Amino acid sequence: MGLERPDGPTEAKKAQCEDKGTYTYCTGEGMPVVVGAPDLYGQVIEYSPEMVCAGDLDIRICEEAMHALLLAISVWGNYGPLEYYITGIDEDAGQALVDFYCERRAERNGHRLSDCVQKQQEWGMGLENARFNNEKHLESNSTGGAVLDWETRQLNILQFTAGLPWGLDESYLGPKPTTTGYGAQKTVFHEYFHGIQQSALTSPNGAARDSKAPPRWFTEGSAEYMAQLETHRQRANGNLTLTEIGGQGDYDFHFWMRIYLQLSKQTFARCGGFIADSGWGDKCDDYFAAYGAGAWAIAYLTNRYGEDSLLEVLYPVIEEKGFEGAFLHTFEMTVEEFYVEFENFFALPETEQMAILPQ
Ligand SMILES: [Zn+2]
């Protein structure tokens, strides 16, 4: 048991998207689609991820997001089976997405259609709420994110429900855009990394998974750092580009890491704590503490123990050892010892901190 790893990176498959009238459906070219709901958690699979986008979105948004997802898979390995839903703004298109999703659940998981539809319409993490949030975000010109639904372990899938990736379509961005197409692609990498984290804890029992799961700073920090670093590289080597409708504009790994450093320092000064206090509801519960300082914690650890230490060493043993044990096994210190060491690093001058980042 434990997370299975591929032999190495593969060539990214091409995104193949089809306009189905009321929604857009994408798979990877030449990849088979899973039949039924086999339990393949933790295994490297051959099946294509499936992306379904609301019908009111330009098909190029779906193509770009799918391209990013297939690229992430080619770098980190293919886990799933994976379903990635991207919501839009239009209500009828939102309903068509709910219908697709629930027919899928009836077919593959034997769910009752009416129960599924009701849940997707009313639940805080459902598809309708994600659509509604897009509507609100459009008015306030802020950015939306995506979530991996941890409950979908029971469905034997990795399921993502995403807000509109505004950056992939410039027409949604105002005169002073707060996001770019590259930022939206980074979000897809971030979410997919969560998919791998989830694949590493295969127990069907939620409490058993929770007891082995890392704290928020580690989960978010590793997803964010790995996504920032990998999309930085993929842009540099020309694999990650934008279509003509993508929101151009700068997106720079070092710039963001500097922002994360400065703003998380501000947060810690204000809350009087450190990354250990950045969980939900804790005294330093905020984005920059969990994601920003978390990303720096991973930058620090991977600088010392290698970039492969997460995917090749820690996640493959987390099921067996739990987070604390897997951390000790990988980084040769306890989490508590790390907090002390990392707090010392956080007190260094910024130039010394920035110097540990890969170019
Ligand atoms: Zn996340």
Coordinates of N, CA and C in Angstrom, one line a residue, residues 20-220:
K20 N -20.9 20.2 -26.2 CA -22.0 19.2 -26.1 C -23.4 20.0 -26.1
G21 N -23.4 21.2 -26.5 CA -24.6 22.0 -26.5 C -24.9 22.7 -25.2
T22 N -25.1 22.0 -24.1 CA -25.4 22.6 -22.8 C -24.2 22.7 -21.9
Y23 N -23.1 22.0 -22.3 CA -21.8 22.0 -21.5 C -20.7 21.7 -22.5
T24 N -19.5 21.8 -22.0 CA -18.3 21.4 -22.7 C -17.6 20.2 -22.0
Y25 N -17.2 19.3 -22.8 CA -16.6 18.0 -22.2 C -15.2 17.8 -22.8
C26 N -14.2 17.6 -21.9 CA -12.9 17.4 -22.3 C -12.2 16.1 -21.7
T27 N -11.4 15.5 -22.6 CA -10.6 14.4 -22.1 C -9.2 14.6 -22.8
G28 N -8.3 13.7 -22.4 CA -7.0 13.7 -23.0 C -7.0 12.9 -24.3
E29 N -6.4 13.4 -25.4 CA -6.4 12.7 -26.6 C -5.8 11.3 -26.5
G30 N -6.6 10.3 -27.0 CA -6.2 9.0 -27.0 C -6.2 8.2 -25.7
M31 N -6.7 8.9 -24.7 CA -6.8 8.2 -23.3 C -8.2 7.6 -23.1
P32 N -8.2 6.4 -22.6 CA -9.5 5.8 -22.3 C -10.2 6.5 -21.1
V33 N -11.6 6.4 -21.1 CA -12.3 7.0 -20.0 C -12.8 5.8 -19.1
V34 N -12.7 6.0 -17.8 CA -13.1 4.9 -16.9 C -14.5 4.5 -17.1
V35 N -14.8 3.2 -16.9 CA -16.2 2.7 -16.9 C -16.6 2.3 -15.5
G36 N -17.7 2.7 -15.0 CA -18.1 2.4 -13.7 C -17.4 3.2 -12.6
A37 N -17.2 2.6 -11.4 CA -16.6 3.4 -10.3 C -15.6 2.5 -9.6
P38 N -14.6 1.9 -10.3 CA -13.6 1.1 -9.7 C -12.8 1.9 -8.7
D39 N -12.3 1.2 -7.6 CA -11.5 1.9 -6.6 C -10.0 1.9 -7.0
L40 N -9.5 2.9 -7.5 CA -8.1 3.0 -8.0 C -7.3 4.0 -7.2
Y41 N -7.8 4.3 -6.0 CA -7.1 5.3 -5.2 C -5.6 4.9 -4.9
G42 N -4.7 5.9 -5.1 CA -3.3 5.6 -4.8 C -2.5 5.0 -6.0
Q43 N -3.3 4.6 -7.0 CA -2.6 3.9 -8.1 C -2.3 4.9 -9.3
V44 N -1.3 4.7 -10.0 CA -1.0 5.4 -11.2 C -1.9 4.8 -12.3
I45 N -2.8 5.6 -12.9 CA -3.8 5.0 -13.8 C -3.6 5.5 -15.3
E46 N -4.2 4.8 -16.2 CA -4.2 5.2 -17.6 C -5.3 6.0 -18.0
Y47 N -6.4 6.1 -17.2 CA -7.6 6.7 -17.6 C -7.5 8.2 -17.7
S48 N -8.2 8.8 -18.6 CA -8.2 10.2 -18.8 C -8.9 11.0 -17.7
P49 N -8.4 12.1 -17.3 CA -9.2 13.0 -16.4 C -10.3 13.5 -17.3
E50 N -11.5 13.8 -16.6 CA -12.6 14.4 -17.4 C -12.9 15.8 -16.9
M51 N -13.0 16.7 -17.8 CA -13.3 18.1 -17.4 C -14.6 18.5 -18.0
V52 N -15.5 19.0 -17.2 CA -16.8 19.4 -17.7 C -17.0 20.9 -17.3
C53 N -17.2 21.7 -18.3 CA -17.4 23.2 -18.1 C -18.8 23.7 -18.5
A54 N -19.2 24.6 -17.7 CA -20.6 25.2 -18.0 C -20.6 25.7 -19.4
G55 N -21.8 25.6 -20.0 CA -22.0 25.9 -21.4 C -21.9 27.4 -21.7
D56 N -22.0 28.3 -20.7 CA -21.9 29.7 -21.0 C -20.4 30.2 -21.1
L57 N -19.5 29.3 -20.9 CA -18.1 29.7 -20.9 C -17.5 29.4 -22.3
D58 N -16.7 30.3 -22.8 CA -16.0 30.1 -24.1 C -15.2 28.7 -24.0
I59 N -15.3 27.9 -25.0 CA -14.7 26.6 -25.0 C -13.2 26.7 -24.8
R60 N -12.6 27.8 -25.1 CA -11.2 28.0 -25.0 C -10.7 28.0 -23.5
I61 N -11.7 28.4 -22.6 CA -11.4 28.4 -21.2 C -11.2 27.0 -20.7
C62 N -12.1 26.1 -21.2 CA -12.1 24.7 -20.9 C -10.8 24.0 -21.4
E63 N -10.5 24.4 -22.7 CA -9.3 23.8 -23.3 C -8.0 24.2 -22.6
E64 N -7.9 25.5 -22.2 CA -6.7 25.9 -21.4 C -6.6 25.3 -20.1
A65 N -7.7 25.2 -19.4 CA -7.7 24.6 -18.0 C -7.3 23.1 -18.2
M66 N -7.9 22.4 -19.2 CA -7.6 21.0 -19.4 C -6.1 20.8 -19.8
H67 N -5.6 21.7 -20.6 CA -4.2 21.7 -21.0 C -3.3 21.8 -19.8
A68 N -3.6 22.7 -18.8 CA -2.9 22.8 -17.6 C -3.0 21.5 -16.8
L69 N -4.1 20.9 -16.7 CA -4.3 19.7 -15.9 C -3.5 18.6 -16.5
L70 N -3.6 18.4 -17.8 CA -2.8 17.3 -18.5 C -1.3 17.5 -18.3
L71 N -0.9 18.8 -18.3 CA 0.5 19.1 -18.1 C 1.0 18.7 -16.7
A72 N 0.1 19.1 -15.7 CA 0.4 18.7 -14.3 C 0.5 17.2 -14.2
I73 N -0.4 16.5 -14.8 CA -0.4 15.0 -14.8 C 0.9 14.4 -15.4
S74 N 1.3 15.1 -16.5 CA 2.5 14.5 -17.2 C 3.8 14.7 -16.3
V75 N 3.7 15.7 -15.4 CA 4.9 16.0 -14.6 C 4.8 15.1 -13.3
W76 N 3.7 15.0 -12.7 CA 3.6 14.4 -11.3 C 3.0 13.0 -11.3
G77 N 2.4 12.6 -12.4 CA 1.8 11.2 -12.5 C 0.3 11.4 -12.5
N78 N -0.3 10.3 -13.1 CA -1.8 10.3 -13.3 C -2.5 9.6 -12.2
Y79 N -3.3 10.3 -11.4 CA -4.1 9.7 -10.4 C -5.6 10.1 -10.6
G80 N -6.5 9.3 -10.0 CA -7.9 9.5 -10.3 C -8.7 8.3 -9.9
P81 N -9.7 8.0 -10.7 CA -10.3 8.7 -11.8 C -10.7 10.1 -11.3
L82 N -10.5 11.1 -12.2 CA -10.7 12.5 -11.8 C -11.8 13.2 -12.6
E83 N -12.6 13.9 -11.9 CA -13.7 14.7 -12.6 C -13.5 16.2 -12.1
Y84 N -13.3 17.1 -13.1 CA -13.1 18.5 -12.7 C -14.2 19.3 -13.4
Y85 N -15.0 20.0 -12.5 CA -16.1 20.8 -13.0 C -15.8 22.2 -12.9
I86 N -16.0 23.0 -14.0 CA -15.8 24.4 -14.0 C -17.2 25.1 -14.2
T87 N -17.5 25.9 -13.2 CA -18.8 26.5 -13.2 C -18.8 27.9 -13.9
G88 N -19.9 28.3 -14.4 CA -20.0 29.6 -15.1 C -20.9 30.5 -14.3
I89 N -21.7 31.4 -15.0 CA -22.5 32.4 -14.4 C -24.0 32.1 -14.7
D90 N -24.3 31.8 -15.9 CA -25.7 31.6 -16.3 C -26.4 30.5 -15.5
E91 N -27.6 30.7 -15.1 CA -28.3 29.8 -14.3 C -28.7 28.5 -15.0
D92 N -29.2 28.6 -16.2 CA -29.6 27.4 -17.0 C -28.4 26.5 -17.3
A93 N -27.2 27.2 -17.6 CA -26.0 26.4 -17.8 C -25.6 25.7 -16.6
G94 N -25.8 26.4 -15.4 CA -25.5 25.8 -14.1 C -26.3 24.6 -13.9
Q95 N -27.6 24.7 -14.2 CA -28.5 23.5 -14.1 C -28.1 22.3 -15.0
A96 N -27.6 22.7 -16.2 CA -27.2 21.6 -17.1 C -26.0 20.9 -16.5
L97 N -25.1 21.6 -15.8 CA -23.9 21.0 -15.2 C -24.3 20.1 -14.1
V98 N -25.3 20.6 -13.2 CA -25.8 19.7 -12.2 C -26.4 18.4 -12.7
D99 N -27.2 18.6 -13.8 CA -27.8 17.4 -14.4 C -26.7 16.4 -14.9
F100 N -25.7 16.9 -15.6 CA -24.6 16.0 -16.0 C -24.0 15.3 -14.9
Y101 N -23.7 16.1 -13.8 CA -23.1 15.5 -12.7 C -23.9 14.4 -12.0
C102 N -25.2 14.7 -11.9 CA -26.1 13.8 -11.1 C -26.4 12.5 -12.0
E103 N -26.5 12.7 -13.3 CA -26.7 11.5 -14.1 C -25.5 10.6 -14.1
R104 N -24.4 11.2 -14.0 CA -23.1 10.5 -13.8 C -23.1 9.7 -12.5
R105 N -23.6 10.4 -11.4 CA -23.6 9.7 -10.1 C -24.6 8.6 -10.1
A106 N -25.7 8.8 -10.8 CA -26.7 7.7 -10.8 C -26.2 6.5 -11.6
E107 N -25.5 6.8 -12.7 CA -25.0 5.8 -13.5 C -23.8 5.0 -12.9
R108 N -22.9 5.8 -12.4 CA -21.6 5.1 -11.9 C -21.7 4.7 -10.4
N109 N -22.4 5.5 -9.6 CA -22.4 5.2 -8.2 C -23.8 4.8 -7.6
G110 N -24.8 4.7 -8.5 CA -26.1 4.2 -8.0 C -26.8 5.2 -7.1
H111 N -26.5 6.5 -7.2 CA -27.1 7.5 -6.4 C -28.5 7.8 -7.0
R112 N -29.4 8.3 -6.1 CA -30.7 8.7 -6.6 C -30.6 10.1 -7.2
L113 N -31.1 10.2 -8.4 CA -31.0 11.4 -9.1 C -31.5 12.6 -8.3
S114 N -32.7 12.5 -7.7 CA -33.3 13.7 -7.1 C -32.5 14.1 -5.8
D115 N -32.0 13.1 -5.1 CA -31.2 13.5 -3.9 C -29.9 14.2 -4.3
C116 N -29.3 13.7 -5.4 CA -28.1 14.3 -5.9 C -28.3 15.8 -6.4
V117 N -29.4 16.0 -7.1 CA -29.7 17.3 -7.6 C -30.0 18.3 -6.5
Q118 N -30.7 17.8 -5.5 CA -31.0 18.7 -4.3 C -29.7 19.0 -3.6
K119 N -28.8 18.1 -3.4 CA -27.6 18.4 -2.7 C -26.7 19.4 -3.5
Q120 N -26.6 19.2 -4.8 CA -25.8 20.1 -5.6 C -26.4 21.5 -5.7
Q121 N -27.7 21.6 -5.5 CA -28.3 22.9 -5.5 C -28.2 23.6 -4.1
E122 N -28.2 22.8 -3.1 CA -28.3 23.5 -1.7 C -27.0 23.5 -0.9
W123 N -26.1 22.6 -1.2 CA -25.0 22.4 -0.3 C -23.9 23.5 -0.6
G124 N -23.3 23.9 0.5 CA -22.3 24.9 0.4 C -21.1 24.6 -0.6
M125 N -20.8 23.4 -0.7 CA -19.7 23.0 -1.6 C -20.2 22.5 -3.0
G126 N -21.5 22.6 -3.2 CA -22.1 22.1 -4.4 C -21.9 23.0 -5.6
L127 N -22.3 22.5 -6.8 CA -22.1 23.2 -8.0 C -22.9 24.5 -8.1
E128 N -24.1 24.5 -7.6 CA -24.9 25.8 -7.7 C -24.3 26.9 -6.8
N129 N -23.8 26.5 -5.7 CA -23.1 27.6 -4.8 C -21.9 28.1 -5.5
A130 N -21.2 27.3 -6.2 CA -20.0 27.7 -6.9 C -20.4 28.7 -8.0
R131 N -21.5 28.4 -8.7 CA -22.0 29.3 -9.8 C -22.4 30.6 -9.1
F132 N -23.1 30.5 -8.0 CA -23.6 31.7 -7.4 C -22.4 32.6 -6.9
N133 N -21.4 32.0 -6.4 CA -20.2 32.7 -6.0 C -19.6 33.4 -7.2
N134 N -19.6 32.8 -8.4 CA -19.1 33.5 -9.6 C -19.8 34.8 -9.9
E135 N -21.2 34.7 -9.7 CA -22.0 35.8 -9.9 C -21.6 37.0 -9.0
K136 N -21.4 36.6 -7.7 CA -21.0 37.6 -6.7 C -19.6 38.2 -7.1
H137 N -18.7 37.3 -7.4 CA -17.3 37.7 -7.7 C -17.3 38.6 -8.9
L138 N -18.1 38.3 -9.9 CA -18.1 39.2 -11.1 C -18.5 40.6 -10.7
E139 N -19.4 40.8 -9.8 CA -19.8 42.1 -9.4 C -18.6 42.8 -8.6
S140 N -17.9 42.1 -7.8 CA -16.9 42.7 -7.0 C -15.5 42.6 -7.7
N141 N -15.4 42.0 -8.9 CA -14.2 41.9 -9.6 C -13.1 41.2 -8.8
S142 N -13.4 40.2 -8.0 CA -12.4 39.5 -7.2 C -12.2 38.1 -7.9
T143 N -11.2 37.4 -7.4 CA -10.9 36.1 -8.0 C -11.5 34.9 -7.3
G144 N -11.8 33.9 -8.0 CA -12.4 32.7 -7.4 C -11.4 31.6 -7.4
G145 N -11.7 30.6 -6.6 CA -10.8 29.5 -6.6 C -11.4 28.2 -6.9
A146 N -10.9 27.1 -6.4 CA -11.5 25.8 -6.7 C -11.3 24.9 -5.4
V147 N -12.1 23.9 -5.3 CA -11.9 23.0 -4.2 C -11.9 21.5 -4.6
L148 N -11.2 20.8 -3.9 CA -11.2 19.3 -4.0 C -12.1 18.8 -3.0
D149 N -13.1 18.0 -3.3 CA -14.1 17.6 -2.4 C -13.6 16.3 -1.7
W150 N -13.2 16.4 -0.4 CA -12.6 15.2 0.3 C -13.7 14.1 0.4
E151 N -14.9 14.5 0.4 CA -16.0 13.5 0.6 C -16.1 12.5 -0.6
T152 N -15.5 12.9 -1.7 CA -15.7 12.1 -2.9 C -14.8 10.8 -2.9
R153 N -14.1 10.6 -1.8 CA -13.4 9.3 -1.6 C -14.4 8.2 -1.7
Q154 N -15.6 8.4 -1.2 CA -16.7 7.4 -1.2 C -17.2 7.1 -2.6
L155 N -16.9 8.0 -3.5 CA -17.4 7.8 -4.9 C -16.3 7.2 -5.8
N156 N -15.1 7.0 -5.1 CA -13.9 6.5 -5.8 C -13.4 7.4 -6.9
I157 N -13.6 8.7 -6.7 CA -13.1 9.7 -7.7 C -12.4 10.8 -6.9
L158 N -11.6 11.5 -7.7 CA -11.1 12.8 -7.2 C -12.0 13.9 -7.9
Q159 N -12.8 14.6 -7.1 CA -13.7 15.5 -7.7 C -13.4 17.0 -7.3
F160 N -13.3 17.8 -8.3 CA -13.0 19.2 -8.1 C -14.1 20.0 -8.6
T161 N -14.5 21.0 -7.8 CA -15.5 22.0 -8.2 C -14.9 23.3 -8.3
A162 N -14.8 23.9 -9.4 CA -14.0 25.1 -9.6 C -14.9 26.3 -9.9
G163 N -14.5 27.5 -9.4 CA -15.2 28.7 -9.8 C -14.6 29.1 -11.2
L164 N -15.2 30.1 -11.8 CA -14.8 30.5 -13.1 C -13.3 30.9 -13.1
P165 N -12.5 30.3 -13.9 CA -11.1 30.8 -13.9 C -11.0 32.1 -14.8
W166 N -11.3 33.2 -14.1 CA -11.4 34.5 -14.8 C -10.3 34.8 -15.7
G167 N -9.1 34.5 -15.2 CA -7.9 34.9 -15.9 C -7.8 34.3 -17.3
L168 N -8.5 33.1 -17.5 CA -8.4 32.5 -18.8 C -9.2 33.2 -19.9
D169 N -10.0 34.1 -19.5 CA -10.8 34.9 -20.5 C -10.8 36.3 -20.1
E170 N -10.0 37.1 -20.9 CA -9.8 38.5 -20.6 C -11.1 39.3 -20.5
S171 N -12.2 38.8 -21.2 CA -13.4 39.6 -21.3 C -14.1 39.7 -19.9
Y172 N -13.7 38.9 -19.0 CA -14.3 39.0 -17.6 C -13.5 40.0 -16.8
L173 N -12.3 40.3 -17.2 CA -11.4 41.1 -16.3 C -11.7 42.6 -16.6
G174 N -11.7 43.4 -15.5 CA -11.9 44.8 -15.7 C -10.7 45.5 -16.2
P175 N -10.7 46.8 -16.1 CA -9.6 47.6 -16.6 C -8.3 47.4 -15.7
K176 N -8.5 47.1 -14.5 CA -7.4 46.8 -13.6 C -7.4 45.3 -13.1
P177 N -7.0 44.4 -14.0 CA -7.2 43.0 -13.6 C -6.4 42.6 -12.4
T178 N -7.1 41.8 -11.5 CA -6.4 41.3 -10.3 C -5.9 39.9 -10.5
T179 N -6.1 39.4 -11.7 CA -5.5 38.1 -11.9 C -5.1 37.9 -13.4
T180 N -4.4 36.9 -13.7 CA -4.0 36.6 -15.1 C -4.3 35.2 -15.5
G181 N -4.1 34.9 -16.8 CA -4.3 33.5 -17.2 C -3.3 32.6 -16.6
Y182 N -2.1 33.1 -16.4 CA -1.1 32.2 -15.7 C -1.5 31.9 -14.3
G183 N -2.1 32.9 -13.6 CA -2.6 32.6 -12.3 C -3.7 31.5 -12.2
A184 N -4.5 31.5 -13.3 CA -5.6 30.5 -13.3 C -5.0 29.1 -13.6
Q185 N -3.9 29.1 -14.4 CA -3.3 27.8 -14.7 C -2.6 27.3 -13.5
K186 N -2.0 28.2 -12.7 CA -1.4 27.8 -11.4 C -2.4 27.2 -10.5
T187 N -3.6 27.7 -10.5 CA -4.6 27.2 -9.6 C -4.9 25.7 -10.0
V188 N -5.0 25.4 -11.3 CA -5.2 24.0 -11.7 C -4.1 23.1 -11.2
F189 N -2.9 23.5 -11.3 CA -1.7 22.7 -10.8 C -1.9 22.6 -9.2
H190 N -2.2 23.6 -8.6 CA -2.4 23.6 -7.1 C -3.5 22.6 -6.7
E191 N -4.6 22.6 -7.4 CA -5.7 21.7 -7.1 C -5.3 20.3 -7.5
Y192 N -4.6 20.1 -8.6 CA -4.2 18.7 -8.9 C -3.3 18.1 -7.9
F193 N -2.4 19.0 -7.3 CA -1.5 18.5 -6.3 C -2.3 18.0 -5.1
H194 N -3.4 18.7 -4.8 CA -4.3 18.2 -3.7 C -4.8 16.8 -4.0
G195 N -5.1 16.6 -5.3 CA -5.6 15.3 -5.8 C -4.6 14.2 -5.4
I196 N -3.3 14.5 -5.6 CA -2.3 13.5 -5.3 C -2.2 13.3 -3.8
Q197 N -2.3 14.4 -3.0 CA -2.3 14.3 -1.6 C -3.5 13.4 -1.1
Q198 N -4.6 13.6 -1.7 CA -5.8 12.8 -1.4 C -5.6 11.3 -1.8
S199 N -5.0 11.1 -2.9 CA -4.7 9.8 -3.4 C -3.8 9.0 -2.4
A200 N -3.0 9.7 -1.7 CA -2.0 9.0 -0.8 C -2.7 8.5 0.5
L201 N -3.9 9.0 0.8 CA -4.6 8.5 1.9 C -5.9 7.7 1.4
T202 N -5.8 6.4 1.4 CA -6.8 5.7 0.6 C -7.9 5.1 1.5
S203 N -7.8 5.2 2.8 CA -8.8 4.6 3.7 C -10.2 5.1 3.3
P204 N -11.2 4.2 3.2 CA -12.5 4.7 3.0 C -13.1 5.4 4.2
N205 N -12.5 5.2 5.3 CA -12.9 5.8 6.6 C -12.4 7.3 6.8
G206 N -13.3 8.2 6.8 CA -12.9 9.6 6.8 C -12.1 10.0 8.1
A207 N -12.4 9.4 9.2 CA -11.7 9.7 10.5 C -10.3 9.2 10.4
A208 N -10.2 8.0 9.8 CA -8.8 7.4 9.7 C -8.0 8.2 8.8
R209 N -8.5 8.8 7.7 CA -7.8 9.7 6.8 C -7.4 10.9 7.5
D210 N -8.3 11.5 8.3 CA -8.1 12.8 9.0 C -6.9 12.6 10.0
S211 N -6.9 11.5 10.6 CA -5.9 11.3 11.7 C -4.4 11.2 11.1
K212 N -4.3 10.9 9.8 CA -3.0 10.9 9.2 C -2.7 12.1 8.3
A213 N -3.7 12.9 8.1 CA -3.5 14.1 7.2 C -2.6 15.1 7.8
P214 N -1.8 15.8 7.0 CA -0.9 16.9 7.5 C -1.8 18.1 7.9
P215 N -1.1 19.0 8.7 CA -1.8 20.3 9.1 C -2.0 21.1 7.8
R216 N -2.9 22.1 8.0 CA -3.2 23.0 6.8 C -2.0 23.6 6.1
W217 N -1.1 24.1 6.9 CA 0.1 24.8 6.3 C 0.9 23.9 5.4
F218 N 0.9 22.6 5.8 CA 1.7 21.6 5.0 C 0.9 21.3 3.7
T219 N -0.4 21.0 3.8 CA -1.2 20.6 2.7 C -1.3 21.8 1.7
E220 N -1.6 23.0 2.2 CA -1.8 24.1 1.3 C -0.4 24.6 0.8

